[in-house]
mmCIF file of C-alpha atoms in Angstrom:
data_model
loop_
_atom_site.group_PDB
_atom_site.id
_atom_site.type_symbol
_atom_site.label_atom_id
_atom_site.label_comp_id
_atom_site.label_asym_id
_atom_site.label_seq_id
_atom_site.Cartn_x
_atom_site.Cartn_y
_atom_site.Cartn_z
ATOM 1 C CA MET K 1 -2.768 -24.571 -6.317
ATOM 2 C CA PHE K 2 -1.344 -20.821 -7.180
ATOM 3 C CA GLU K 3 2.038 -19.543 -6.363
ATOM 4 C CA LEU K 4 0.813 -15.924 -5.167
ATOM 5 C CA ARG K 5 3.432 -13.230 -5.319
ATOM 6 C CA SER K 6 1.777 -11.226 -2.402
ATOM 7 C CA LEU K 7 -1.654 -10.607 -0.698
ATOM 8 C CA ALA K 8 -2.849 -7.246 -0.071
ATOM 9 C CA LEU K 9 -5.961 -6.568 2.050
ATOM 10 C CA GLU K 10 -8.216 -3.513 1.852
ATOM 11 C CA THR K 11 -9.409 -4.123 5.320
ATOM 12 C CA THR K 12 -11.012 -1.014 5.623
ATOM 13 C CA THR K 13 -12.043 1.931 3.197
ATOM 14 C CA VAL K 14 -11.750 4.361 5.939
ATOM 15 C CA CYS K 15 -9.353 6.810 6.005
ATOM 16 C CA ASN K 16 -8.620 10.039 8.088
ATOM 17 C CA SER K 17 -6.300 11.718 5.647
ATOM 18 C CA LYS K 18 -7.064 14.057 2.649
ATOM 19 C CA CYS K 19 -4.095 13.483 0.712
ATOM 20 C CA VAL K 20 -3.944 16.107 -2.264
ATOM 21 C CA VAL K 21 -2.633 12.908 -4.479
ATOM 22 C CA CYS K 22 -5.258 10.480 -3.562
ATOM 23 C CA PRO K 23 -8.758 10.031 -5.249
ATOM 24 C CA HIS K 24 -10.274 9.029 -1.965
ATOM 25 C CA ASP K 25 -12.196 12.059 -1.302
ATOM 26 C CA THR K 26 -12.786 12.961 -4.830
ATOM 27 C CA LEU K 27 -13.431 9.721 -6.759
ATOM 28 C CA LEU K 28 -14.359 7.140 -4.898
ATOM 29 C CA GLU K 29 -17.811 5.741 -4.810
ATOM 30 C CA ARG K 30 -17.557 2.910 -2.414
ATOM 31 C CA PRO K 31 -19.036 3.168 1.210
ATOM 32 C CA LEU K 32 -16.719 3.731 4.049
ATOM 33 C CA THR K 33 -16.350 0.257 5.805
ATOM 34 C CA HIS K 34 -14.479 -2.691 7.283
ATOM 35 C CA MET K 35 -14.048 -6.131 6.109
ATOM 36 C CA THR K 36 -15.854 -8.306 8.272
ATOM 37 C CA THR K 37 -13.902 -10.815 10.347
ATOM 38 C CA ASP K 38 -15.470 -13.668 8.577
ATOM 39 C CA LEU K 39 -14.257 -12.821 5.396
ATOM 40 C CA PHE K 40 -11.016 -11.655 6.543
ATOM 41 C CA GLU K 41 -10.743 -15.420 7.995
ATOM 42 C CA LYS K 42 -11.987 -17.196 5.283
ATOM 43 C CA VAL K 43 -9.521 -15.555 2.951
ATOM 44 C CA MET K 44 -6.507 -16.156 5.318
ATOM 45 C CA TRP K 45 -7.593 -19.845 5.586
ATOM 46 C CA ASP K 46 -8.105 -20.264 1.712
ATOM 47 C CA VAL K 47 -4.576 -18.850 1.010
ATOM 48 C CA TYR K 48 -3.047 -20.747 3.496
ATOM 49 C CA ARG K 49 -4.124 -23.960 3.096
ATOM 50 C CA ASN K 50 -4.546 -24.038 -0.940
ATOM 51 C CA HIS K 51 -1.722 -22.030 -2.091
ATOM 52 C CA ARG K 52 1.435 -20.751 -1.693
ATOM 53 C CA LEU K 53 2.222 -17.592 -0.738
ATOM 54 C CA MET K 54 5.605 -16.204 -1.959
ATOM 55 C CA GLY K 55 5.702 -12.596 -0.377
ATOM 56 C CA PRO K 56 4.036 -10.616 2.452
ATOM 57 C CA VAL K 57 0.741 -10.491 3.770
ATOM 58 C CA GLY K 58 0.139 -6.364 3.295
ATOM 59 C CA PHE K 59 -2.351 -4.445 5.670
ATOM 60 C CA GLY K 60 -2.997 -1.020 4.271
ATOM 61 C CA GLY K 61 -3.655 -1.444 0.462
ATOM 62 C CA GLY K 62 -6.562 -0.040 -1.487
ATOM 63 C CA MET K 63 -8.442 3.250 0.039
ATOM 64 C CA GLY K 64 -8.174 2.723 3.638
ATOM 65 C CA ASP K 65 -5.352 3.429 6.303
ATOM 66 C CA ALA K 66 -4.389 0.617 8.648
ATOM 67 C CA GLY K 67 -4.624 2.893 11.350
ATOM 68 C CA CYS K 68 -8.529 3.374 10.802
ATOM 69 C CA ASP K 69 -9.010 -0.450 10.708
ATOM 70 C CA LYS K 70 -10.840 -1.086 14.408
ATOM 71 C CA HIS K 71 -10.199 -4.654 14.052
ATOM 72 C CA LEU K 72 -6.263 -4.479 13.134
ATOM 73 C CA LEU K 73 -5.008 -5.896 16.209
ATOM 74 C CA GLU K 74 -7.204 -9.294 15.834
ATOM 75 C CA ARG K 75 -6.454 -9.443 12.680
ATOM 76 C CA LEU K 76 -2.707 -9.170 13.198
ATOM 77 C CA ARG K 77 -3.073 -11.746 16.329
ATOM 78 C CA PHE K 78 -5.162 -14.180 14.050
ATOM 79 C CA VAL K 79 -2.494 -14.271 11.326
ATOM 80 C CA ARG K 80 0.424 -14.688 13.686
ATOM 81 C CA ARG K 81 -1.502 -17.226 15.796
ATOM 82 C CA ASN K 82 -2.349 -19.489 12.445
ATOM 83 C CA MET K 83 -0.059 -18.748 10.064
ATOM 84 C CA PRO K 84 3.348 -17.797 12.337
ATOM 85 C CA GLU K 85 5.670 -18.372 8.972
ATOM 86 C CA TYR K 86 3.715 -15.616 7.136
ATOM 87 C CA GLN K 87 5.370 -12.114 6.608
ATOM 88 C CA ILE K 88 3.284 -9.450 7.814
ATOM 89 C CA ASP K 89 3.687 -5.844 6.220
ATOM 90 C CA ALA K 90 1.610 -2.626 7.164
ATOM 91 C CA SER K 91 1.664 0.623 6.104
ATOM 92 C CA SER K 92 -0.081 3.770 7.786
ATOM 93 C CA ASN K 93 -0.132 7.733 7.790
ATOM 94 C CA MET K 94 0.279 7.555 11.422
ATOM 95 C CA ALA K 95 -1.835 10.470 12.353
ATOM 96 C CA LEU K 96 -4.466 8.280 14.095
ATOM 97 C CA TRP K 97 -2.003 5.588 15.207
ATOM 98 C CA LYS K 98 -2.635 4.508 18.612
ATOM 99 C CA ARG K 99 0.518 3.763 21.401
ATOM 100 C CA ASP K 100 -1.344 1.049 22.568
ATOM 101 C CA TRP K 101 -1.361 -0.261 19.169
ATOM 102 C CA THR K 102 2.597 0.330 18.968
ATOM 103 C CA ASP K 103 3.207 -1.399 21.972
ATOM 104 C CA ALA K 104 0.919 -4.486 21.077
ATOM 105 C CA VAL K 105 3.015 -4.738 17.688
ATOM 106 C CA VAL K 106 6.005 -4.321 19.082
ATOM 107 C CA GLY K 107 5.958 -6.547 22.100
ATOM 108 C CA GLU K 108 3.722 -9.320 20.642
ATOM 109 C CA ARG K 109 6.027 -9.320 17.604
ATOM 110 C CA LEU K 110 2.698 -8.517 15.384
ATOM 111 C CA MET K 111 4.337 -7.455 12.458
ATOM 112 C CA ASP K 112 7.537 -7.729 10.373
ATOM 113 C CA LYS K 113 7.642 -4.429 8.642
ATOM 114 C CA MET K 114 5.958 -1.057 9.167
ATOM 115 C CA ARG K 115 5.836 1.654 6.519
ATOM 116 C CA PHE K 116 5.131 5.187 7.391
ATOM 117 C CA SER K 117 3.869 7.695 5.045
ATOM 118 C CA LEU K 118 4.847 11.024 5.318
ATOM 119 C CA LEU K 119 4.161 13.555 2.759
ATOM 120 C CA ALA K 120 5.206 16.526 4.373
ATOM 121 C CA TYR K 121 7.061 17.982 7.766
ATOM 122 C CA THR K 122 6.294 21.670 8.521
ATOM 123 C CA ASP K 123 2.817 22.835 9.160
ATOM 124 C CA ALA K 124 2.508 24.387 5.931
ATOM 125 C CA GLY K 125 3.472 21.410 3.961
ATOM 126 C CA SER K 126 1.088 19.743 5.855
ATOM 127 C CA LEU K 127 -1.908 21.918 4.954
ATOM 128 C CA ARG K 128 -0.675 21.677 1.293
ATOM 129 C CA MET K 129 -0.469 17.764 1.223
ATOM 130 C CA TYR K 130 -3.158 16.958 3.801
ATOM 131 C CA LYS K 131 -5.198 20.007 4.006
ATOM 132 C CA ARG K 132 -4.689 19.655 7.921
ATOM 133 C CA ALA K 133 -1.847 21.783 9.446
ATOM 134 C CA ASP K 134 -1.547 19.619 12.384
ATOM 135 C CA GLN K 135 -1.298 15.943 10.540
ATOM 136 C CA VAL K 136 2.290 16.052 10.535
ATOM 137 C CA ARG K 137 2.843 16.903 14.007
ATOM 138 C CA LYS K 138 0.471 14.069 15.241
ATOM 139 C CA ALA K 139 2.093 11.685 12.702
ATOM 140 C CA CYS K 140 5.456 12.305 13.888
ATOM 141 C CA GLU K 141 4.936 11.914 17.438
ATOM 142 C CA ALA K 142 3.405 8.610 16.658
ATOM 143 C CA ILE K 143 6.195 7.263 14.351
ATOM 144 C CA ASP K 144 8.747 8.629 17.075
ATOM 145 C CA TYR K 145 7.122 6.392 19.525
ATOM 146 C CA PHE K 146 6.826 3.667 17.440
ATOM 147 C CA LEU K 147 10.613 3.846 16.530
ATOM 148 C CA GLU K 148 11.593 4.387 20.176
ATOM 149 C CA ARG K 149 9.530 1.203 21.543
ATOM 150 C CA ASN K 150 11.103 -0.857 18.552
ATOM 151 C CA ARG K 151 14.369 0.197 19.498
ATOM 152 C CA ALA K 152 13.958 -0.537 22.913
ATOM 153 C CA ALA K 153 12.787 -3.976 22.220
ATOM 154 C CA GLY K 154 15.790 -4.803 19.701
ATOM 155 C CA ASN K 155 14.274 -3.502 16.384
ATOM 156 C CA PRO K 156 11.826 -6.662 15.734
ATOM 157 C CA VAL K 157 10.109 -4.775 13.314
ATOM 158 C CA THR K 158 11.926 -3.450 9.975
ATOM 159 C CA THR K 159 10.843 0.110 9.739
ATOM 160 C CA GLU K 160 10.724 2.312 6.517
ATOM 161 C CA ILE K 161 9.516 5.972 5.568
ATOM 162 C CA TYR K 162 8.011 6.780 2.103
ATOM 163 C CA THR K 163 7.341 9.978 0.969
ATOM 164 C CA LEU K 164 6.780 11.966 -2.246
ATOM 165 C CA LEU K 165 8.689 14.835 -3.742
ATOM 166 C CA VAL K 166 6.105 17.209 -5.271
ATOM 167 C CA PRO K 167 6.656 20.201 -7.592
ATOM 168 C CA GLU K 168 5.435 22.310 -4.987
ATOM 169 C CA ASP K 169 7.932 21.242 -2.377
ATOM 170 C CA GLU K 170 9.521 23.918 -0.131
ATOM 171 C CA GLY K 171 12.447 21.770 1.884
ATOM 172 C CA ASP K 172 9.667 19.286 3.271
ATOM 173 C CA VAL K 173 11.375 16.147 1.957
ATOM 174 C CA GLU K 174 14.944 17.196 3.011
ATOM 175 C CA GLY K 175 13.301 17.873 6.623
ATOM 176 C CA ILE K 176 12.146 14.032 6.523
ATOM 177 C CA LYS K 177 15.122 12.782 5.827
ATOM 178 C CA ALA K 178 16.981 14.866 8.501
ATOM 179 C CA ARG K 179 15.113 13.805 11.084
ATOM 180 C CA TYR K 180 14.301 9.857 9.874
ATOM 181 C CA TRP K 181 17.091 8.920 7.409
ATOM 182 C CA ASP K 182 19.227 7.094 10.145
ATOM 183 C CA GLN K 183 16.576 6.257 12.204
ATOM 184 C CA VAL K 184 14.662 3.654 9.755
ATOM 185 C CA ASP K 185 15.847 0.788 8.251
ATOM 186 C CA LEU K 186 14.514 1.744 4.790
ATOM 187 C CA PHE K 187 13.605 5.089 2.954
ATOM 188 C CA GLU K 188 12.114 5.904 -0.392
ATOM 189 C CA VAL K 189 11.600 9.308 -2.065
ATOM 190 C CA TRP K 190 9.352 8.815 -5.209
ATOM 191 C CA ARG K 191 8.106 10.830 -7.990
ATOM 192 C CA PRO K 192 4.684 11.200 -7.454
ATOM 193 C CA HIS K 193 2.160 8.844 -9.534
ATOM 194 C CA SER K 194 -1.144 9.557 -11.571
ATOM 195 C CA TRP K 195 -3.229 7.299 -8.980
ATOM 196 C CA ALA K 196 -6.451 6.291 -10.348
ATOM 197 C CA ASN K 197 -5.672 8.206 -13.257
ATOM 198 C CA LEU K 198 -5.509 11.635 -11.053
ATOM 199 C CA PHE K 199 -2.779 14.199 -12.182
ATOM 200 C CA PRO K 200 -1.945 12.436 -15.014
ATOM 201 C CA GLU K 201 0.849 15.333 -15.369
ATOM 202 C CA LEU K 202 2.538 14.121 -12.768
ATOM 203 C CA ARG K 203 4.129 11.271 -14.927
ATOM 204 C CA THR K 204 4.459 11.051 -18.703
ATOM 205 C CA LEU K 205 2.485 8.562 -20.467
ATOM 206 C CA THR K 206 4.401 6.462 -23.123
ATOM 207 C CA ALA K 207 3.006 5.720 -26.408
ATOM 208 C CA GLY K 208 4.272 2.101 -25.838
ATOM 209 C CA ARG K 209 2.746 -0.335 -23.215
ATOM 210 C CA MET K 210 4.389 -3.237 -21.379
ATOM 211 C CA ARG K 211 2.592 -6.237 -19.486
ATOM 212 C CA CYS K 212 1.552 -5.635 -15.942
ATOM 213 C CA SER K 213 3.284 -7.532 -13.448
ATOM 214 C CA LYS K 214 0.528 -7.628 -11.085
ATOM 215 C CA ILE K 215 -1.452 -9.676 -13.465
ATOM 216 C CA ALA K 216 1.355 -11.901 -14.629
ATOM 217 C CA ALA K 217 2.672 -12.883 -10.957
ATOM 218 C CA PHE K 218 -1.099 -13.146 -9.312
ATOM 219 C CA ASP K 219 -0.847 -10.487 -6.973
ATOM 220 C CA LEU K 220 -3.982 -10.885 -4.854
ATOM 221 C CA LEU K 221 -5.833 -8.106 -3.806
ATOM 222 C CA VAL K 222 -8.783 -8.434 -1.715
ATOM 223 C CA CYS K 223 -10.906 -5.496 -1.060
ATOM 224 C CA VAL K 224 -13.151 -4.462 1.784
ATOM 225 C CA ASP K 225 -16.289 -6.287 0.229
ATOM 226 C CA GLY K 226 -14.156 -9.458 -1.003
ATOM 227 C CA ASP K 227 -13.983 -7.963 -4.844
ATOM 228 C CA VAL K 228 -10.659 -9.453 -6.573
ATOM 229 C CA THR K 229 -9.596 -6.656 -8.595
ATOM 230 C CA SER K 230 -6.548 -5.843 -10.841
ATOM 231 C CA CYS K 231 -4.623 -3.612 -8.779
ATOM 232 C CA THR K 232 -4.864 -0.312 -5.924
ATOM 233 C CA MET K 233 -5.589 1.777 -8.790
ATOM 234 C CA ASP K 234 -9.029 -0.206 -9.208
ATOM 235 C CA ILE K 235 -10.636 2.094 -6.260
ATOM 236 C CA ASN K 236 -14.350 1.549 -7.696
ATOM 237 C CA HIS K 237 -14.049 -2.214 -8.843
ATOM 238 C CA GLN K 238 -14.096 -1.694 -12.346
ATOM 239 C CA ASN K 239 -11.636 -4.505 -13.448
ATOM 240 C CA VAL K 240 -12.921 -7.267 -10.790
ATOM 241 C CA TYR K 241 -12.233 -11.005 -11.274
ATOM 242 C CA GLY K 242 -14.730 -12.220 -8.911
ATOM 243 C CA ASN K 243 -15.368 -12.442 -5.176
ATOM 244 C CA LEU K 244 -14.038 -14.405 -2.117
ATOM 245 C CA ASN K 245 -17.487 -13.985 -0.242
ATOM 246 C CA HIS K 246 -18.742 -16.755 -2.381
ATOM 247 C CA GLN K 247 -15.968 -18.216 -4.372
ATOM 248 C CA THR K 248 -12.186 -19.408 -3.546
ATOM 249 C CA VAL K 249 -8.888 -17.925 -4.688
ATOM 250 C CA GLU K 250 -8.552 -20.918 -7.201
ATOM 251 C CA GLU K 251 -12.176 -20.568 -9.015
ATOM 252 C CA VAL K 252 -11.411 -16.728 -9.202
ATOM 253 C CA PHE K 253 -8.168 -17.033 -11.035
ATOM 254 C CA ALA K 254 -9.324 -19.881 -12.944
ATOM 255 C CA GLY K 255 -12.344 -18.076 -14.291
ATOM 256 C CA LYS K 256 -13.307 -16.130 -17.249
ATOM 257 C CA ALA K 257 -12.876 -12.883 -15.879
ATOM 258 C CA PHE K 258 -8.903 -13.264 -15.009
ATOM 259 C CA ALA K 259 -8.704 -15.056 -17.846
ATOM 260 C CA ALA K 260 -9.769 -12.094 -20.245
ATOM 261 C CA TYR K 261 -6.797 -9.993 -18.298
ATOM 262 C CA VAL K 262 -4.293 -12.388 -18.924
ATOM 263 C CA GLU K 263 -4.978 -12.636 -22.683
ATOM 264 C CA ALA K 264 -4.981 -8.990 -22.923
ATOM 265 C CA ASN K 265 -1.957 -8.450 -20.760
ATOM 266 C CA GLU K 266 -0.081 -11.196 -23.041
ATOM 267 C CA ALA K 267 -1.159 -9.456 -26.038
ATOM 268 C CA GLY K 268 -0.165 -5.983 -24.871
ATOM 269 C CA ASP K 269 -3.856 -4.934 -25.245
ATOM 270 C CA LEU K 270 -4.365 -3.941 -21.671
ATOM 271 C CA GLY K 271 -5.862 -0.774 -23.355
ATOM 272 C CA ARG K 272 -8.857 -2.266 -23.915
ATOM 273 C CA PHE K 273 -10.101 -1.814 -20.469
ATOM 274 C CA ASP K 274 -10.756 1.941 -19.363
ATOM 275 C CA LEU K 275 -8.864 1.651 -16.145
ATOM 276 C CA CYS K 276 -5.681 0.277 -17.604
ATOM 277 C CA ARG K 277 -5.452 2.944 -20.685
ATOM 278 C CA ASN K 278 -3.713 5.522 -19.007
ATOM 279 C CA CYS K 279 -1.822 3.731 -16.214
ATOM 280 C CA VAL K 280 1.578 4.818 -15.774
ATOM 281 C CA PHE K 281 2.850 1.723 -14.266
ATOM 282 C CA ILE K 282 3.039 -0.194 -17.677
ATOM 283 C CA ASN K 283 4.903 2.498 -19.250
ATOM 284 C CA ASP K 284 7.583 0.802 -21.878
ATOM 285 C CA GLN K 285 10.202 2.969 -20.838
ATOM 286 C CA LYS K 286 12.006 3.617 -17.779
ATOM 287 C CA GLN K 287 11.464 6.534 -16.063
ATOM 288 C CA GLU K 288 13.267 7.661 -12.829
ATOM 289 C CA VAL K 289 10.288 7.557 -10.340
ATOM 290 C CA LEU K 290 12.396 6.510 -7.511
ATOM 291 C CA LEU K 291 14.394 9.334 -6.608
ATOM 292 C CA GLU K 292 16.177 8.187 -3.316
ATOM 293 C CA ALA K 293 16.466 4.929 -1.666
ATOM 294 C CA LYS K 294 17.966 3.676 1.534
ATOM 295 C CA SER K 295 18.277 -0.148 2.487
ATOM 296 C CA ARG K 296 20.110 -1.782 5.199
ATOM 297 C CA GLU K 297 23.157 -2.483 2.715
ATOM 298 C CA ARG K 298 23.290 0.476 1.214
ATOM 299 C CA ASP K 299 22.545 4.539 0.446
ATOM 300 C CA GLU K 300 21.309 4.882 -3.114
ATOM 301 C CA ARG K 301 21.124 8.804 -2.997
ATOM 302 C CA PHE K 302 20.043 9.456 -6.758
ATOM 303 C CA LYS K 303 19.311 13.394 -6.476
ATOM 304 C CA VAL K 304 17.380 13.201 -9.741
ATOM 305 C CA GLY K 305 15.388 16.342 -10.086
ATOM 306 C CA ILE K 306 11.472 16.459 -10.897
#
C-alpha cells in the first residue's frame, strides 16, 4: 500500500483553447483522444481498494481541458457513487463548458472544487492570450452561470479563479479581479511558468537544484493512455514509470523505472533526464511567482511586479 499525495487524471488530450503559454498546439506529439471508461474505472478501483489517497482526485490535468471530456459527467458520478469520501477537483478554461454540466455538478454535488482558468478579460487580451477574441466572453458567461447556480444552492462547490500576469498585460488581470475577486472562494495570480520548457525566459533557471516533491510524495499522474509519468510537464511521455492498462499502481511504484527517478531525485541529479534538466519547479532558490492570492481566511495581496 502506498500513501498517494494526489491523483491527477488526464482524461482527455482534447482542448478547445490555444493558450500562448501552453505547448498543446506546438509541441504535443500524441493523438487527441479520451481515456477509456474501462481504464478510468480500473485506475479508480485500484487506488481505492489498495492505497491511501491523501489528497484530491483531479480532473483537467495534462494536455486536455475537462470541458472537452465527453465522459466527464459519468466519470464524476462514478467516483461520487463508489468513492463518496474522495475529494473531487476539476479545472477548465470554461469556454466550452455546458450549462447542463453546471446544473448536474451543482445539483448532484459532483465536485468539491472547481478551478476556472481565465487568462484574459478584454477582447484584445483574449486574442493575445488565446488567439480568439471571443473566448473570454464565452468563458465569463459560463463562469457567471456556474457562480450563480452555486450560490443559489448554498455554495456546495468551492470556486477558484486562476490567472497569469504576463509582461504584455494591459489591465486584463485587474479586470478579472474587479469582476471575480469577491465572487469566488479562492483566487491566484501567478507569474507564468515555462511549461514543458516553452518560454524559458518567463522564470529564471537557477544553477542549484532541489528535490522534486512530485516524485518524493508519490503524486500519481495517469495519462490518457494509461502511462504513469513524472509530471504534467511531460507532455510526450519521456519519463514514464509504467502503464496502468496492464500494471497495477503498486507494480508501477515498486518498479525499476520509478526507482531510477527516486534515486536521481535523492541524489539531486534529476538533470540526467532531458525533461527535468531545465525545470524551473526544482529551482533551489525561492522566487516570487505567486503574486496575489485569496483564501477563505485572508487576502494576500503581494503586489509583486514581474
